[in-house]
Amino acid sequence: MGEAVSTPAGDLAAADFPPPRTPGACEECLKEGTRWVELRECQACGHVGCCDSSPRQHATKHFHEAGHPVMLSVCPARRGRGVRPRVGGELGIPDISMP
Ligand SMILES: [Zn+2]
Ligand SMILES: [Zn+2]
């Protein structure tokens, strides 16, 4: 009976990770004045960068520069206000005309 080593899955305490350095914002985008789409938080150092959907991809850049592989996706706190993507609708029905 030597089952001492076991890693509990799904029992990660948030206290083990450093707090985000720039909560709710991409650190580099704040400096450069650019915009981001979604954020990823580095669980190794607390760096917050924008994901691959963003034009600058600072999270990926941070991963390459710092070598920190642990990134957590951060959902932007979006409320149902503002622009929302609209596909189709009453207008804009594609009119396929035969040549
Ligand atoms: Zn960014
Ligand atoms: Zn990091």
Coordinates of N, CA, C and O and ligand atoms in Angstrom, one line a residue:
M1 N 0.8 -1.2 0.0 CA 0.0 0.0 0.0 C 0.9 1.2 0.0 O 1.3 1.7 1.0
G2 N 1.2 1.7 -1.2 CA 2.1 2.9 -1.2 C 1.5 3.9 -2.2 O 2.2 4.3 -3.1
E3 N 0.3 4.2 -2.0 CA -0.3 5.2 -2.9 C -0.3 6.6 -2.2 O -1.4 7.1 -1.8
A4 N 0.8 7.1 -2.0 CA 0.9 8.4 -1.3 C 0.8 9.6 -2.3 O 0.3 10.6 -1.9
V5 N 1.4 9.3 -3.4 CA 1.5 10.5 -4.4 C 0.3 10.5 -5.3 O 0.0 9.5 -6.0
S6 N -0.5 11.5 -5.2 CA -1.7 11.6 -6.0 C -1.9 13.1 -6.2 O -1.9 13.9 -5.3
T7 N -2.2 13.5 -7.4 CA -2.4 14.9 -7.7 C -3.9 15.1 -7.9 O -4.5 14.5 -8.8
P8 N -4.5 15.8 -7.0 CA -6.0 16.0 -7.1 C -6.3 16.9 -8.3 O -5.8 18.0 -8.4
A9 N -7.1 16.4 -9.2 CA -7.4 17.1 -10.3 C -8.6 18.1 -10.0 O -9.5 17.8 -9.3
G10 N -8.4 19.3 -10.6 CA -9.5 20.3 -10.4 C -9.6 20.8 -9.0 O -10.6 21.3 -8.6
D11 N -8.4 20.8 -8.3 CA -8.4 21.4 -7.0 C -7.3 22.5 -6.9 O -6.6 22.6 -5.9
L12 N -7.2 23.2 -7.9 CA -6.2 24.3 -8.0 C -6.7 25.5 -7.2 O -7.8 26.1 -7.5
A13 N -6.0 25.8 -6.2 CA -6.4 27.0 -5.4 C -5.9 28.3 -6.1 O -4.8 28.3 -6.5
A14 N -6.8 29.2 -6.2 CA -6.4 30.5 -6.9 C -5.3 31.2 -6.1 O -4.6 32.0 -6.7
A15 N -5.2 30.9 -4.9 CA -4.2 31.6 -4.0 C -2.8 31.2 -4.4 O -1.8 31.9 -4.1
D16 N -2.6 30.1 -5.2 CA -1.3 29.7 -5.6 C -0.8 30.6 -6.7 O 0.4 30.6 -6.9
F17 N -1.6 31.3 -7.4 CA -1.2 32.1 -8.5 C -1.0 33.5 -8.1 O -1.7 34.0 -7.2
P18 N -0.1 34.2 -8.7 CA 0.0 35.6 -8.4 C -1.1 36.4 -9.0 O -1.7 36.0 -10.0
P19 N -1.5 37.5 -8.4 CA -2.6 38.3 -8.9 C -2.2 38.9 -10.2 O -1.1 39.2 -10.4
P20 N -3.2 39.2 -11.0 CA -2.9 39.9 -12.3 C -2.3 41.3 -12.1 O -2.8 42.0 -11.2
R21 N -1.3 41.6 -12.8 CA -0.7 42.9 -12.6 C -1.5 44.0 -13.2 O -1.5 45.1 -12.6
T22 N -2.2 43.7 -14.2 CA -3.1 44.7 -14.8 C -4.5 44.0 -15.0 O -4.8 43.6 -16.1
P23 N -5.3 44.0 -13.9 CA -6.6 43.2 -14.0 C -7.5 43.8 -15.1 O -7.7 45.0 -15.1
G24 N -8.0 43.0 -16.0 CA -8.9 43.4 -17.0 C -8.3 44.2 -18.1 O -9.1 44.8 -18.9
A25 N -7.0 44.2 -18.2 CA -6.4 44.9 -19.3 C -5.1 44.3 -19.7 O -4.4 43.6 -18.9
C26 N -4.7 44.4 -21.0 CA -3.5 43.9 -21.5 C -2.4 44.9 -21.1 O -2.5 46.1 -21.4
E27 N -1.3 44.4 -20.5 CA -0.3 45.3 -20.0 C 0.4 46.1 -21.1 O 0.6 47.3 -21.0
E28 N 0.7 45.3 -22.2 CA 1.4 46.0 -23.3 C 0.5 46.9 -24.0 O 0.9 48.0 -24.5
C29 N -0.7 46.5 -24.2 CA -1.7 47.3 -24.9 C -1.9 48.7 -24.2 O -2.1 49.7 -24.8
L30 N -1.9 48.6 -22.9 CA -2.0 49.8 -22.1 C -0.9 50.8 -22.4 O -1.1 52.0 -22.5
K31 N 0.3 50.2 -22.5 CA 1.5 51.0 -22.8 C 1.5 51.6 -24.2 O 1.8 52.7 -24.5
E32 N 1.1 50.7 -25.1 CA 1.2 51.1 -26.6 C -0.1 51.8 -27.0 O -0.1 52.4 -28.1
G33 N -1.1 51.7 -26.2 CA -2.4 52.4 -26.6 C -3.1 51.7 -27.7 O -3.9 52.2 -28.4
T34 N -2.9 50.3 -27.7 CA -3.7 49.5 -28.7 C -4.8 48.8 -28.0 O -4.9 48.8 -26.8
R35 N -5.6 48.2 -28.8 CA -6.8 47.5 -28.3 C -6.6 46.0 -28.3 O -5.9 45.5 -29.1
W36 N -7.3 45.3 -27.5 CA -7.2 43.9 -27.4 C -8.6 43.3 -27.5 O -9.6 44.0 -27.4
V37 N -8.7 42.0 -27.9 CA -10.0 41.3 -28.0 C -10.3 40.5 -26.8 O -11.3 40.8 -26.1
E38 N -9.4 39.6 -26.5 CA -9.6 38.8 -25.2 C -8.2 38.8 -24.5 O -7.2 39.0 -25.1
L39 N -8.3 38.4 -23.2 CA -7.1 38.5 -22.4 C -6.7 37.1 -21.9 O -7.6 36.2 -21.7
R40 N -5.4 37.0 -21.7 CA -4.9 35.8 -21.1 C -4.0 36.2 -19.9 O -3.2 37.1 -20.1
E41 N -4.2 35.5 -18.8 CA -3.4 35.8 -17.6 C -2.4 34.8 -17.4 O -2.6 33.6 -17.3
C42 N -1.1 35.2 -17.3 CA 0.0 34.3 -17.0 C -0.1 33.9 -15.6 O 0.0 34.7 -14.7
Q43 N -0.2 32.6 -15.3 CA -0.3 32.1 -14.0 C 1.1 31.9 -13.3 O 1.2 31.5 -12.2
A44 N 2.1 32.2 -14.1 CA 3.5 32.2 -13.5 C 3.9 33.5 -12.9 O 4.6 33.5 -11.9
C45 N 3.5 34.6 -13.5 CA 4.0 35.9 -13.0 C 3.0 36.9 -12.9 O 3.2 38.0 -12.4
G46 N 1.7 36.6 -13.4 CA 0.7 37.6 -13.2 C 0.6 38.5 -14.4 O -0.2 39.5 -14.4
H47 N 1.3 38.3 -15.4 CA 1.3 39.1 -16.6 C -0.1 38.9 -17.3 O -0.5 37.8 -17.5
V48 N -0.7 40.0 -17.8 CA -1.9 39.9 -18.5 C -1.6 40.4 -20.0 O -1.1 41.5 -20.2
G49 N -1.9 39.5 -20.9 CA -1.7 39.8 -22.3 C -2.9 39.5 -23.1 O -3.8 38.7 -22.7
C50 N -2.9 40.0 -24.3 CA -4.1 39.7 -25.2 C -3.8 38.5 -26.0 O -2.7 38.1 -26.3
C51 N -4.9 37.8 -26.4 CA -4.8 36.5 -27.0 C -4.6 36.6 -28.5 O -4.4 37.7 -29.0
D52 N -4.6 35.5 -29.1 CA -4.4 35.4 -30.6 C -5.4 36.1 -31.4 O -5.2 36.4 -32.6
S53 N -6.6 36.3 -30.8 CA -7.6 37.0 -31.6 C -7.3 38.5 -31.7 O -7.9 39.2 -32.5
S54 N -6.4 39.0 -30.8 CA -6.1 40.4 -30.8 C -5.0 40.7 -31.8 O -4.2 39.8 -32.1
P55 N -4.9 41.9 -32.3 CA -3.9 42.2 -33.3 C -2.5 42.1 -32.8 O -1.6 41.8 -33.6
R56 N -2.2 42.3 -31.6 CA -0.9 42.4 -31.1 C -0.4 41.1 -30.5 O 0.8 40.8 -30.4
Q57 N -1.3 40.2 -30.0 CA -1.0 38.9 -29.5 C 0.1 39.0 -28.4 O 1.1 38.3 -28.5
H58 N -0.2 39.8 -27.4 CA 0.9 40.0 -26.4 C 1.0 38.8 -25.5 O 2.1 38.6 -24.9
A59 N 0.0 38.0 -25.3 CA 0.1 36.8 -24.5 C 1.1 35.8 -25.1 O 1.9 35.2 -24.4
T60 N 0.9 35.6 -26.4 CA 1.9 34.7 -27.1 C 3.3 35.3 -27.1 O 4.2 34.6 -26.9
K61 N 3.4 36.6 -27.2 CA 4.7 37.2 -27.2 C 5.3 37.0 -25.8 O 6.5 36.7 -25.7
H62 N 4.5 37.2 -24.8 CA 5.0 37.0 -23.4 C 5.5 35.5 -23.2 O 6.5 35.3 -22.6
F63 N 4.7 34.6 -23.8 CA 5.1 33.2 -23.7 C 6.4 32.9 -24.4 O 7.3 32.2 -23.8
H64 N 6.7 33.5 -25.5 CA 7.9 33.3 -26.2 C 9.1 34.0 -25.5 O 10.2 33.5 -25.4
E65 N 8.8 35.2 -24.9 CA 9.9 36.0 -24.3 C 10.2 35.5 -22.9 O 11.4 35.4 -22.5
A66 N 9.2 35.2 -22.1 CA 9.4 34.8 -20.7 C 9.4 33.3 -20.5 O 10.0 32.8 -19.6
G67 N 8.9 32.6 -21.5 CA 8.9 31.1 -21.4 C 7.9 30.6 -20.3 O 8.1 29.6 -19.7
H68 N 6.8 31.4 -20.1 CA 5.8 31.0 -19.1 C 4.7 30.3 -19.9 O 3.9 30.9 -20.6
P69 N 4.5 29.0 -19.7 CA 3.5 28.3 -20.5 C 2.1 28.3 -19.9 O 1.2 27.9 -20.6
V70 N 2.0 28.7 -18.7 CA 0.6 28.6 -18.1 C -0.2 29.9 -18.3 O 0.1 30.9 -17.7
M71 N -1.1 29.8 -19.2 CA -2.0 30.9 -19.4 C -3.4 30.6 -19.1 O -3.9 29.5 -19.4
L72 N -4.1 31.5 -18.6 CA -5.5 31.3 -18.2 C -6.3 32.3 -19.0 O -6.0 33.5 -19.0
S73 N -7.3 31.8 -19.7 CA -8.2 32.7 -20.5 C -9.0 33.5 -19.6 O -9.6 33.0 -18.6
V74 N -9.1 34.8 -19.8 CA -9.9 35.7 -19.1 C -11.0 36.2 -19.9 O -10.7 36.8 -21.0
C75 N -12.2 35.9 -19.5 CA -13.3 36.4 -20.3 C -13.5 37.9 -20.0 O -13.6 38.3 -18.8
P76 N -13.6 38.7 -21.0 CA -13.9 40.1 -20.8 C -15.3 40.3 -20.2 O -16.2 39.7 -20.6
A77 N -15.4 41.2 -19.3 CA -16.7 41.5 -18.6 C -17.6 42.3 -19.5 O -17.7 43.5 -19.4
R78 N -18.2 41.6 -20.5 CA -19.0 42.3 -21.4 C -20.4 42.2 -21.0 O -21.0 41.2 -20.7
R79 N -21.1 43.3 -21.0 CA -22.5 43.4 -20.8 C -23.2 43.6 -22.1 O -22.5 44.1 -23.1
G80 N -24.4 43.2 -22.2 CA -25.1 43.2 -23.5 C -25.3 44.6 -24.0 O -26.4 45.0 -24.3
R81 N -24.3 45.4 -24.2 CA -24.4 46.7 -24.7 C -23.3 47.0 -25.6 O -22.2 46.5 -25.4
G82 N -23.6 47.7 -26.7 CA -22.6 48.0 -27.6 C -22.7 47.2 -28.9 O -23.8 46.8 -29.2
V83 N -21.6 47.0 -29.6 CA -21.6 46.4 -30.9 C -21.8 44.9 -30.7 O -21.0 44.3 -29.9
R84 N -22.6 44.3 -31.4 CA -22.7 42.8 -31.4 C -22.7 42.3 -32.8 O -23.4 42.9 -33.7
P85 N -21.9 41.4 -33.1 CA -21.8 40.9 -34.5 C -23.1 40.3 -35.0 O -23.9 39.6 -34.3
R86 N -23.5 40.7 -36.2 CA -24.7 40.3 -36.8 C -24.5 39.6 -38.1 O -24.0 40.2 -39.0
V87 N -24.9 38.4 -38.1 CA -24.7 37.6 -39.4 C -26.1 37.5 -40.0 O -27.0 36.9 -39.4
G88 N -26.3 38.0 -41.2 CA -27.6 37.9 -41.8 C -28.6 38.9 -41.2 O -28.2 39.9 -40.7
G89 N -29.8 38.6 -41.3 CA -30.8 39.5 -40.8 C -31.8 39.8 -41.9 O -31.8 39.1 -42.9
E90 N -32.6 40.8 -41.6 CA -33.7 41.1 -42.7 C -33.0 41.7 -43.9 O -33.4 41.4 -45.0
L91 N -31.9 42.5 -43.6 CA -31.2 43.0 -44.8 C -30.0 42.2 -45.1 O -29.6 41.4 -44.2
G92 N -29.4 42.4 -46.2 CA -28.2 41.7 -46.5 C -28.3 40.3 -46.9 O -27.4 39.5 -46.7
I93 N -29.4 39.9 -47.4 CA -29.6 38.6 -48.0 C -28.8 38.5 -49.3 O -29.1 39.3 -50.2
P94 N -27.9 37.6 -49.4 CA -27.1 37.5 -50.6 C -27.9 37.2 -51.8 O -28.7 36.2 -51.8
D95 N -27.7 38.0 -52.8 CA -28.5 37.9 -54.0 C -27.6 37.2 -55.1 O -26.6 37.8 -55.6
I96 N -27.8 36.0 -55.3 CA -26.9 35.3 -56.2 C -27.5 35.4 -57.6 O -28.6 34.9 -57.9
S97 N -26.8 36.2 -58.4 CA -27.2 36.3 -59.8 C -26.4 35.5 -60.8 O -25.2 35.4 -60.7
M98 N -27.1 34.8 -61.6 CA -26.5 33.9 -62.5 C -25.9 34.7 -63.7 O -26.6 35.6 -64.2
P99 N -24.7 34.4 -64.1 CA -24.1 35.1 -65.2 C -24.8 34.7 -66.5 O -25.3 33.7 -66.7
Ligands
ZN1 ZN -2.0 43.4 -25.9
ZN2 ZN 4.6 35.2 -17.2

